[in-house]
Amino acid sequence: MTIEPASLYIGATGRFEANLFLPGNGIMMNRKEDWRDILSAYNLALKANKLVIGFWCLVVALIVAVACTYVYGKATAWGLVANPASSVVGLGDVSGHEGTSLLVMLVLGKFVTAIQAFLPLLNPLYTGGGGASLGHFVLSVLTYIALFWAISGPGGIIARLTALEYAKEDFPTLGDARAMVRSRRMDYFLTLVWPFMFVAVPCLLNALIGLFCSIPYVGRIAQIPLYPVAVLFGVVTWMFAIGWLLSFGLMMPAISVGGKDAFDGWSTSYAYVLWQFGRYVCYTVVAAVIGLISAIAAYWLVEFLIHLVVQSINIGVVADAPWVHFKMGGALVTLKPADGALAAGVSRIIALFVTAMRLLPAAYVVSYFFTANTLIFFLLRKSVDNIDVQEIYEEQEPTPEGETPEDVASEAYEPPAAEAPEPEEEEEEEEEEETVLDED
C-alpha cells in the first residue's frame, strides 16, 4: 500500500495550498495557513505519541504536587509557615485520609475537590485569613519551579512534534522530538522560569520593604519614601504577571519552532501577544472552544468505557450485590465485601487502573494545549515577522573541534575528476594528424 505523504495544489482562492496526510489518524489536513488550521488542532493532538507524552507529563506533575504538599505539611508542623492554607496541609498525607489526602482524592475521582484544595499553594500571596506568610511565599515559588521542570520537557516534545507535522509535512518520530528537547532542556525550563522570576522578585523586594518598615521609629519614617518604590514594584509585578499568563502557551513553541534560547523564547512570545493582541485573542478563543468541546467528549467517552467494563464484570458476579460499584462521572466504590484485607487490596489496585484511565482525557488536554498553541505561534509569527510557516529551526550536526561548518562542507564536497582520454582516442587523433601532414 502506497501512501502519498503530501501534495500541493492551487485552491479556489488561487493560492497554493498543501494537503498533509497524517497516517496516525488517517485524515488529510488541508493547511490553510490561517485561523482555520486551528480547527484541526484536536486532530493533531490525538496522535498516540502526543497522548503518551501528555500522560507522562500528568504523572510527573502529580508526583511533584504530592511531594510539594508533603513538604508544605512538614514545614507547617515545624512552625515555618505562619497562617498556612489548611486545605494544603493534609494533601501530602500519603497514609491518607479520604477527606484530605491528594492521592486518595484523585483515586476516588474527586478531581475538582483536589484542585480546589491545591490552589492555595499556587497563590504566593495567600493570606490564610491572618495575613501573608513569607514561608508560604517561598514554598509556593518552589512549587512553581518544580512544576515548570515537570511540564517543560513534555511540552517541548509535543510542540516540536506539531511543528514538524505542520510545517515540514513530515511524520516525525518521538525520538526526533526528544533529541532536540534533550539537547536544549535548560532552555525549555528557563523560558518558563524567567518571566516568573520577574514576577516573584518584585514581590520579594516589597516583602523586604515591609520587613524594614517594621523597625520601630526608623521603619515608620521610612515608609514615606519607600511607599512609591513599593508601588513601582507592584506595577512591574502586575505587568509581568499579565504578560506571563497570556504568553505562557507560546513559550514552548518559540523554542521548538524558532530555535530561540530561554530569554528570547519568552520575550518573543510576549512580543507576539503585544503586537497582535486582537489576532491572538481570536485564535485563543477559537482554540478554547474546540478544546472544550473535544475534552468534554473525551471525558464522557472514557467514562462510558469504564462503565461498560464494570457492568460486564458484574454480569458474571454471583453475589447479592455487584462486586464493583461505578457511576459515570462519580467515584469508584470499594469491592464487596470490603471488610477483608484481600478485597481492600484488590479494590485499591482496580481504583488505580480506573484513575489511570480517567487521566486519558486529561492527557489529551495537555496534548491539545501545546498543539493548539504551536499552531497559534506559527500564525502569529507569520503575521508579525512575515516568516513562512514552512521555515522552522533545524539543529546542525556537531562539527569536530577546531573545524568550522564551512570547513566540513568543503571537505565533504569533492569536485569531479577530469576524465582521462582513452588510449584508442589518442591513437586515432595521431593518425588523423599524420594523414593531414602527408596530404600537405
Short mmCIF file of C-alpha atoms in Angstrom, two decimals:
data_model
loop_
_atom_site.label_atom_id
_atom_site.label_comp_id
_atom_site.label_asym_id
_atom_site.label_seq_id
_atom_site.Cartn_x
_atom_site.Cartn_y
_atom_site.Cartn_z
CA MET A 1 0.00 0.00 0.00
CA THR A 2 1.47 3.32 -1.09
CA ILE A 3 0.64 6.48 0.79
CA GLU A 4 1.27 9.87 -0.71
CA PRO A 5 2.54 11.93 2.24
CA ALA A 6 1.76 15.37 0.86
CA SER A 7 0.64 17.16 -2.24
CA LEU A 8 0.42 20.75 -3.41
CA TYR A 9 -2.40 22.22 -5.45
CA ILE A 10 -3.92 25.58 -6.34
CA GLY A 11 -7.07 26.18 -4.30
CA ALA A 12 -10.18 28.13 -5.11
CA THR A 13 -8.53 31.31 -3.88
CA GLY A 14 -5.74 30.96 -6.42
CA ARG A 15 -3.12 30.38 -3.71
CA PHE A 16 -1.02 27.31 -3.22
CA GLU A 17 -2.35 25.01 -0.52
CA ALA A 18 -0.99 21.81 0.97
CA ASN A 19 -2.67 18.55 1.78
CA LEU A 20 -0.93 16.90 4.71
CA PHE A 21 -1.72 13.25 5.31
CA LEU A 22 -1.46 12.11 8.93
CA PRO A 23 -1.08 8.33 8.95
CA GLY A 24 -1.65 8.09 12.69
CA ASN A 25 -5.16 9.41 12.22
CA GLY A 26 -5.85 8.59 8.61
CA ILE A 27 -7.11 12.12 7.93
CA MET A 28 -5.96 14.59 5.31
CA MET A 29 -5.24 18.03 6.75
CA ASN A 30 -5.87 20.88 4.31
CA ARG A 31 -3.42 23.50 5.51
CA LYS A 32 -4.84 26.99 5.01
CA GLU A 33 -2.18 28.92 6.94
CA ASP A 34 -4.83 30.97 8.72
CA TRP A 35 -7.21 30.59 11.68
CA ARG A 36 -8.92 27.61 10.05
CA ASP A 37 -5.87 25.47 10.79
CA ILE A 38 -6.68 25.79 14.50
CA LEU A 39 -9.88 23.86 13.85
CA SER A 40 -7.70 20.82 13.11
CA ALA A 41 -5.67 21.11 16.33
CA TYR A 42 -7.76 18.42 18.01
CA ASN A 43 -6.81 16.02 15.21
CA LEU A 44 -3.08 16.66 15.65
CA ALA A 45 -3.43 16.37 19.43
CA LEU A 46 -4.96 12.89 19.15
CA LYS A 47 -1.75 11.36 17.82
CA ALA A 48 -0.73 8.41 20.00
CA ASN A 49 2.81 9.68 20.69
CA LYS A 50 1.47 13.02 21.95
CA LEU A 51 -1.09 11.33 24.21
CA VAL A 52 1.69 9.20 25.71
CA ILE A 53 3.77 12.32 26.40
CA GLY A 54 0.73 14.09 27.84
CA PHE A 55 0.07 11.15 30.17
CA TRP A 56 3.70 11.12 31.25
CA CYS A 57 3.51 14.88 31.93
CA LEU A 58 0.48 14.39 34.18
CA VAL A 59 2.06 11.57 36.16
CA VAL A 60 5.26 13.54 36.79
CA ALA A 61 3.28 16.68 37.69
CA LEU A 62 1.15 14.69 40.16
CA ILE A 63 4.27 13.26 41.81
CA VAL A 64 5.69 16.78 42.11
CA ALA A 65 2.39 18.08 43.54
CA VAL A 66 2.24 15.33 46.18
CA ALA A 67 5.88 15.95 47.13
CA CYS A 68 5.33 19.71 47.44
CA THR A 69 2.22 19.28 49.59
CA TYR A 70 4.13 16.82 51.80
CA VAL A 71 6.93 19.38 52.30
CA TYR A 72 4.34 22.08 52.99
CA GLY A 73 2.74 19.95 55.70
CA LYS A 74 6.11 19.27 57.34
CA ALA A 75 7.10 22.95 57.18
CA THR A 76 3.80 23.89 58.81
CA ALA A 77 4.36 21.32 61.56
CA TRP A 78 7.81 22.79 62.23
CA GLY A 79 6.35 26.31 62.51
CA LEU A 80 7.97 27.65 59.33
CA VAL A 81 4.64 28.71 57.76
CA ALA A 82 2.51 31.25 59.58
CA ASN A 83 -1.21 31.25 58.74
CA PRO A 84 -0.90 28.16 56.49
CA ALA A 85 -3.51 27.06 53.98
CA SER A 86 -5.42 24.42 55.92
CA SER A 87 -6.56 22.63 52.77
CA VAL A 88 -2.95 22.13 51.63
CA VAL A 89 -1.58 20.85 54.94
CA GLY A 90 -3.26 17.45 54.72
CA LEU A 91 -2.81 16.90 50.98
CA GLY A 92 0.62 15.39 51.39
CA ASP A 93 -0.56 12.76 53.87
CA VAL A 94 0.34 9.66 51.87
CA SER A 95 -1.03 7.39 54.62
CA GLY A 96 -4.14 9.13 53.63
CA HIS A 97 -7.49 10.04 54.88
CA GLU A 98 -10.27 10.15 52.36
CA GLY A 99 -11.09 13.77 53.03
CA THR A 100 -7.56 15.20 52.98
CA SER A 101 -5.02 13.10 51.04
CA LEU A 102 -4.38 14.27 47.49
CA LEU A 103 -3.72 10.75 46.25
CA VAL A 104 -6.91 9.36 47.78
CA MET A 105 -8.99 12.19 46.32
CA LEU A 106 -7.61 11.50 42.86
CA VAL A 107 -8.18 7.75 43.14
CA LEU A 108 -11.77 8.33 44.22
CA GLY A 109 -12.35 10.61 41.26
CA LYS A 110 -12.68 13.81 43.31
CA PHE A 111 -10.62 15.84 40.86
CA VAL A 112 -12.43 19.15 41.41
CA THR A 113 -12.08 18.87 45.19
CA ALA A 114 -8.39 18.03 44.85
CA ILE A 115 -7.73 21.02 42.59
CA GLN A 116 -9.61 23.39 44.90
CA ALA A 117 -7.57 22.16 47.87
CA PHE A 118 -4.29 22.55 45.97
CA LEU A 119 -4.92 26.02 44.53
CA PRO A 120 -3.82 27.99 47.65
CA LEU A 121 -0.32 26.57 47.20
CA LEU A 122 -0.23 28.16 43.75
CA ASN A 123 -1.01 31.58 45.24
CA PRO A 124 2.24 33.03 46.66
CA LEU A 125 0.31 35.90 48.28
CA TYR A 126 -2.22 33.68 50.08
CA THR A 127 -3.22 35.32 53.36
CA GLY A 128 -4.95 32.43 55.15
CA GLY A 129 -7.23 34.84 56.94
CA GLY A 130 -4.41 36.19 59.06
CA GLY A 131 -2.02 37.96 56.72
CA ALA A 132 0.55 36.84 54.14
CA SER A 133 3.36 34.48 55.15
CA LEU A 134 6.95 34.55 53.92
CA GLY A 135 7.21 30.78 54.42
CA HIS A 136 4.15 30.19 52.27
CA PHE A 137 5.52 32.56 49.63
CA VAL A 138 8.84 30.69 49.38
CA LEU A 139 7.20 27.25 49.23
CA SER A 140 4.75 28.45 46.59
CA VAL A 141 7.60 29.76 44.40
CA LEU A 142 9.49 26.46 44.79
CA THR A 143 6.32 24.57 43.83
CA TYR A 144 6.04 26.60 40.63
CA ILE A 145 9.69 25.93 39.74
CA ALA A 146 9.27 22.19 40.33
CA LEU A 147 6.11 22.09 38.20
CA PHE A 148 7.85 24.05 35.44
CA TRP A 149 10.58 21.43 35.34
CA ALA A 150 7.95 18.67 35.16
CA ILE A 151 5.98 20.16 32.25
CA SER A 152 8.72 21.88 30.22
CA GLY A 153 10.13 18.65 28.79
CA PRO A 154 6.83 17.07 27.68
CA GLY A 155 5.55 20.44 26.46
CA GLY A 156 8.64 20.93 24.33
CA ILE A 157 8.32 17.45 22.82
CA ILE A 158 4.66 17.95 21.87
CA ALA A 159 5.40 21.39 20.41
CA ARG A 160 8.29 20.00 18.36
CA LEU A 161 6.20 17.12 17.03
CA THR A 162 3.47 19.55 16.00
CA ALA A 163 5.98 21.88 14.34
CA LEU A 164 7.42 19.09 12.19
CA GLU A 165 3.97 17.80 11.26
CA TYR A 166 2.54 21.19 10.37
CA ALA A 167 5.48 22.98 8.79
CA LYS A 168 7.65 20.28 7.23
CA GLU A 169 4.85 17.99 6.08
CA ASP A 170 6.77 15.26 7.85
CA PHE A 171 5.84 12.29 10.02
CA PRO A 172 8.29 12.74 12.91
CA THR A 173 9.08 10.06 15.43
CA LEU A 174 9.15 10.56 19.15
CA GLY A 175 12.92 10.19 19.06
CA ASP A 176 13.25 13.14 16.67
CA ALA A 177 11.48 15.47 19.07
CA ARG A 178 13.17 14.08 22.18
CA ALA A 179 16.61 14.61 20.65
CA MET A 180 16.05 18.35 20.32
CA VAL A 181 14.42 18.74 23.73
CA ARG A 182 17.20 16.76 25.40
CA SER A 183 19.87 18.99 23.88
CA ARG A 184 18.02 22.19 24.91
CA ARG A 185 16.41 21.04 28.13
CA MET A 186 17.50 24.05 30.17
CA ASP A 187 16.19 26.49 27.56
CA TYR A 188 12.72 24.92 27.74
CA PHE A 189 12.81 25.09 31.53
CA LEU A 190 14.25 28.58 31.91
CA THR A 191 11.91 30.14 29.36
CA LEU A 192 9.12 29.43 31.87
CA VAL A 193 11.18 30.49 34.89
CA TRP A 194 12.44 33.83 33.53
CA PRO A 195 9.09 35.69 33.47
CA PHE A 196 8.02 34.03 36.71
CA MET A 197 11.12 35.37 38.44
CA PHE A 198 10.30 38.85 37.15
CA VAL A 199 7.00 38.43 38.98
CA ALA A 200 8.40 36.86 42.17
CA VAL A 201 11.43 39.12 42.70
CA PRO A 202 9.48 42.43 42.96
CA CYS A 203 7.09 40.73 45.40
CA LEU A 204 10.07 39.61 47.47
CA LEU A 205 11.51 43.15 47.39
CA ASN A 206 8.21 44.52 48.66
CA ALA A 207 8.35 41.92 51.44
CA LEU A 208 11.81 43.21 52.38
CA ILE A 209 10.43 46.77 52.38
CA GLY A 210 7.69 45.64 54.74
CA LEU A 211 10.28 43.97 56.96
CA PHE A 212 12.38 47.14 57.08
CA CYS A 213 9.32 49.24 57.85
CA SER A 214 8.67 47.02 60.88
CA ILE A 215 11.69 48.54 62.65
CA PRO A 216 10.45 50.86 65.45
CA TYR A 217 10.58 54.58 64.71
CA VAL A 218 13.05 54.36 61.78
CA GLY A 219 10.83 51.99 59.82
CA ARG A 220 7.75 54.14 60.33
CA ILE A 221 9.54 57.19 58.96
CA ALA A 222 10.99 55.17 56.05
CA GLN A 223 7.51 54.22 54.90
CA ILE A 224 7.08 57.68 53.34
CA PRO A 225 9.91 57.44 50.73
CA LEU A 226 9.62 53.66 50.34
CA TYR A 227 5.93 53.58 49.56
CA PRO A 228 6.33 54.93 45.97
CA VAL A 229 9.06 52.33 45.43
CA ALA A 230 6.71 49.60 46.59
CA VAL A 231 4.05 50.88 44.19
CA LEU A 232 6.57 50.76 41.34
CA PHE A 233 7.45 47.15 42.23
CA GLY A 234 3.73 46.37 42.29
CA VAL A 235 3.26 47.80 38.78
CA VAL A 236 6.21 45.76 37.50
CA THR A 237 4.76 42.64 39.10
CA TRP A 238 1.35 43.26 37.56
CA MET A 239 2.74 43.86 34.07
CA PHE A 240 4.94 40.77 34.03
CA ALA A 241 2.24 38.61 35.59
CA ILE A 242 -0.29 39.52 32.88
CA GLY A 243 2.28 39.05 30.13
CA TRP A 244 3.41 35.72 31.57
CA LEU A 245 -0.13 34.36 31.78
CA LEU A 246 -1.02 35.45 28.23
CA SER A 247 2.18 34.23 26.58
CA PHE A 248 2.65 31.06 28.66
CA GLY A 249 1.40 28.70 25.96
CA LEU A 250 3.65 30.22 23.26
CA MET A 251 6.96 29.78 25.09
CA MET A 252 7.48 26.09 24.26
CA PRO A 253 6.68 26.62 20.54
CA ALA A 254 9.07 29.61 20.43
CA ILE A 255 11.95 27.22 21.09
CA SER A 256 10.61 24.23 19.16
CA VAL A 257 9.74 26.29 16.07
CA GLY A 258 12.19 29.18 16.09
CA GLY A 259 15.13 27.67 17.98
CA LYS A 260 15.15 30.54 20.47
CA ASP A 261 17.10 30.46 23.70
CA ALA A 262 15.41 30.74 27.08
CA PHE A 263 15.16 34.52 27.30
CA ASP A 264 14.35 35.05 23.61
CA GLY A 265 11.68 32.36 23.80
CA TRP A 266 9.79 34.28 26.45
CA SER A 267 10.40 37.76 25.03
CA THR A 268 9.35 36.67 21.52
CA SER A 269 6.13 35.15 22.85
CA TYR A 270 5.33 38.28 24.82
CA ALA A 271 6.07 40.48 21.78
CA TYR A 272 3.75 38.46 19.53
CA VAL A 273 0.93 38.78 22.05
CA LEU A 274 1.53 42.51 22.45
CA TRP A 275 1.84 43.37 18.75
CA GLN A 276 -1.03 41.16 17.55
CA PHE A 277 -3.24 41.15 20.64
CA GLY A 278 -6.56 41.12 18.78
CA ARG A 279 -5.46 38.32 16.48
CA TYR A 280 -4.08 36.39 19.47
CA VAL A 281 -7.37 36.70 21.37
CA CYS A 282 -9.36 35.48 18.35
CA TYR A 283 -7.06 32.49 17.83
CA THR A 284 -7.18 31.64 21.53
CA VAL A 285 -10.98 31.82 21.70
CA VAL A 286 -11.32 29.50 18.70
CA ALA A 287 -8.82 27.05 20.18
CA ALA A 288 -10.52 27.19 23.60
CA VAL A 289 -13.97 26.44 22.17
CA ILE A 290 -12.72 23.49 20.11
CA GLY A 291 -10.64 22.24 23.04
CA LEU A 292 -13.53 22.45 25.49
CA ILE A 293 -15.90 20.55 23.23
CA SER A 294 -13.38 17.84 22.41
CA ALA A 295 -12.26 17.50 26.05
CA ILE A 296 -15.84 17.02 27.26
CA ALA A 297 -16.40 14.42 24.56
CA ALA A 298 -13.18 12.61 25.52
CA TYR A 299 -14.15 12.61 29.20
CA TRP A 300 -17.56 11.03 28.67
CA LEU A 301 -16.22 8.52 26.18
CA VAL A 302 -13.71 7.29 28.78
CA GLU A 303 -16.39 7.26 31.48
CA PHE A 304 -18.62 5.20 29.21
CA LEU A 305 -15.76 2.78 28.55
CA ILE A 306 -15.18 2.27 32.28
CA HIS A 307 -18.92 1.81 32.78
CA LEU A 308 -19.03 -0.91 30.12
CA VAL A 309 -16.09 -2.75 31.70
CA VAL A 310 -17.56 -2.61 35.21
CA GLN A 311 -21.03 -3.65 34.11
CA SER A 312 -19.71 -6.55 32.07
CA ILE A 313 -17.79 -7.77 35.14
CA ASN A 314 -20.87 -7.51 37.30
CA ILE A 315 -22.84 -9.71 34.89
CA GLY A 316 -20.75 -12.69 35.88
CA VAL A 317 -20.60 -11.96 39.62
CA VAL A 318 -22.65 -14.40 41.69
CA ALA A 319 -23.48 -12.38 44.80
CA ASP A 320 -26.26 -10.44 46.44
CA ALA A 321 -24.68 -7.15 45.41
CA PRO A 322 -22.44 -6.11 42.47
CA TRP A 323 -18.75 -6.71 43.01
CA VAL A 324 -17.70 -3.30 41.75
CA HIS A 325 -19.76 -0.12 42.03
CA PHE A 326 -19.14 2.63 39.47
CA LYS A 327 -21.23 5.59 38.46
CA MET A 328 -20.43 7.55 35.31
CA GLY A 329 -18.97 10.84 36.39
CA GLY A 330 -18.82 9.64 40.00
CA ALA A 331 -16.31 7.81 42.16
CA LEU A 332 -15.18 4.21 42.37
CA VAL A 333 -16.64 2.37 45.38
CA THR A 334 -14.70 -0.36 47.19
CA LEU A 335 -15.26 -4.00 46.38
CA LYS A 336 -17.78 -6.25 48.14
CA PRO A 337 -17.08 -7.45 50.75
CA ALA A 338 -14.92 -4.51 51.77
CA ASP A 339 -14.03 -5.74 55.24
CA GLY A 340 -11.42 -8.25 54.09
CA ALA A 341 -7.75 -7.37 53.60
CA LEU A 342 -7.61 -9.08 50.21
CA ALA A 343 -10.72 -7.29 48.96
CA ALA A 344 -9.36 -3.95 50.15
CA GLY A 345 -6.03 -4.54 48.37
CA VAL A 346 -7.69 -5.57 45.12
CA SER A 347 -10.01 -2.57 45.42
CA ARG A 348 -7.05 -0.18 45.55
CA ILE A 349 -5.43 -1.80 42.52
CA ILE A 350 -8.61 -1.54 40.46
CA ALA A 351 -9.07 2.02 41.65
CA LEU A 352 -5.58 2.86 40.36
CA PHE A 353 -6.45 1.35 36.99
CA VAL A 354 -9.60 3.44 36.83
CA THR A 355 -7.64 6.55 37.82
CA ALA A 356 -5.12 5.88 35.04
CA MET A 357 -7.96 5.54 32.53
CA ARG A 358 -9.51 8.77 33.80
CA LEU A 359 -6.21 10.54 33.19
CA LEU A 360 -6.51 9.87 29.45
CA PRO A 361 -8.86 12.85 28.84
CA ALA A 362 -6.52 15.00 30.91
CA ALA A 363 -3.58 13.74 28.81
CA TYR A 364 -5.49 14.81 25.72
CA VAL A 365 -5.99 18.28 27.25
CA VAL A 366 -2.23 18.59 27.79
CA SER A 367 -1.55 17.45 24.22
CA TYR A 368 -4.18 19.80 22.82
CA PHE A 369 -2.90 22.80 24.81
CA PHE A 370 0.63 22.64 23.42
CA THR A 371 -0.53 21.58 19.95
CA ALA A 372 -3.01 24.44 19.56
CA ASN A 373 -0.54 26.99 20.91
CA THR A 374 2.09 25.78 18.45
CA LEU A 375 -0.29 26.44 15.57
CA ILE A 376 -1.14 29.85 17.05
CA PHE A 377 2.58 30.64 17.29
CA PHE A 378 3.06 29.78 13.61
CA LEU A 379 0.23 32.11 12.59
CA LEU A 380 1.37 34.97 14.84
CA ARG A 381 4.95 34.65 13.62
CA LYS A 382 3.75 34.81 10.02
CA SER A 383 1.71 37.93 10.79
CA VAL A 384 4.39 39.74 12.82
CA ASP A 385 7.68 38.69 11.23
CA ASN A 386 6.36 37.62 7.81
CA ILE A 387 8.07 34.22 8.15
CA ASP A 388 6.60 31.37 6.14
CA VAL A 389 5.15 28.52 8.17
CA GLN A 390 7.47 26.05 6.44
CA GLU A 391 10.55 27.67 7.97
CA ILE A 392 11.43 26.08 11.30
CA TYR A 393 14.60 25.61 13.26
CA GLU A 394 16.77 22.64 12.28
CA GLU A 395 19.57 21.50 14.55
CA GLN A 396 23.02 21.37 12.95
CA GLU A 397 25.15 18.29 13.39
CA PRO A 398 28.09 18.86 15.78
CA THR A 399 31.41 19.53 14.00
CA PRO A 400 34.83 18.26 15.14
CA GLU A 401 36.85 20.56 17.39
CA GLY A 402 38.83 23.20 15.55
CA GLU A 403 36.72 22.96 12.39
CA THR A 404 34.00 25.30 11.24
CA PRO A 405 30.87 24.18 9.38
CA GLU A 406 32.37 25.74 6.21
CA ASP A 407 35.49 23.56 6.54
CA VAL A 408 33.37 20.44 6.95
CA ALA A 409 31.27 21.39 3.93
CA SER A 410 34.37 21.99 1.77
CA GLU A 411 35.86 18.66 2.83
CA ALA A 412 32.61 16.86 2.13
CA TYR A 413 32.49 18.28 -1.40
CA GLU A 414 34.90 16.65 -3.83
CA PRO A 415 34.92 18.11 -7.36
CA PRO A 416 34.64 15.50 -10.07
CA ALA A 417 37.99 14.48 -11.51
CA ALA A 418 38.66 15.20 -15.16
CA GLU A 419 38.25 12.09 -17.25
CA ALA A 420 41.45 10.97 -18.94
CA PRO A 421 41.10 10.30 -22.65
CA GLU A 422 41.08 6.67 -23.62
CA PRO A 423 44.18 5.28 -25.44
CA GLU A 424 42.21 4.43 -28.59
CA GLU A 425 41.03 8.01 -28.94
CA GLU A 426 44.64 9.28 -28.64
CA GLU A 427 45.82 6.89 -31.40
CA GLU A 428 43.00 7.98 -33.72
CA GLU A 429 43.90 11.64 -33.21
CA GLU A 430 47.61 10.93 -34.01
CA GLU A 431 46.66 9.04 -37.23
CA GLU A 432 44.48 11.94 -38.36
CA GLU A 433 47.34 14.40 -37.77
CA GLU A 434 49.76 12.20 -39.79
CA THR A 435 47.24 11.95 -42.65
CA VAL A 436 46.92 15.74 -42.77
CA LEU A 437 50.70 16.13 -42.88
CA ASP A 438 51.03 13.58 -45.74
CA GLU A 439 48.45 15.43 -47.81
CA ASP A 440 50.30 18.67 -47.28
#
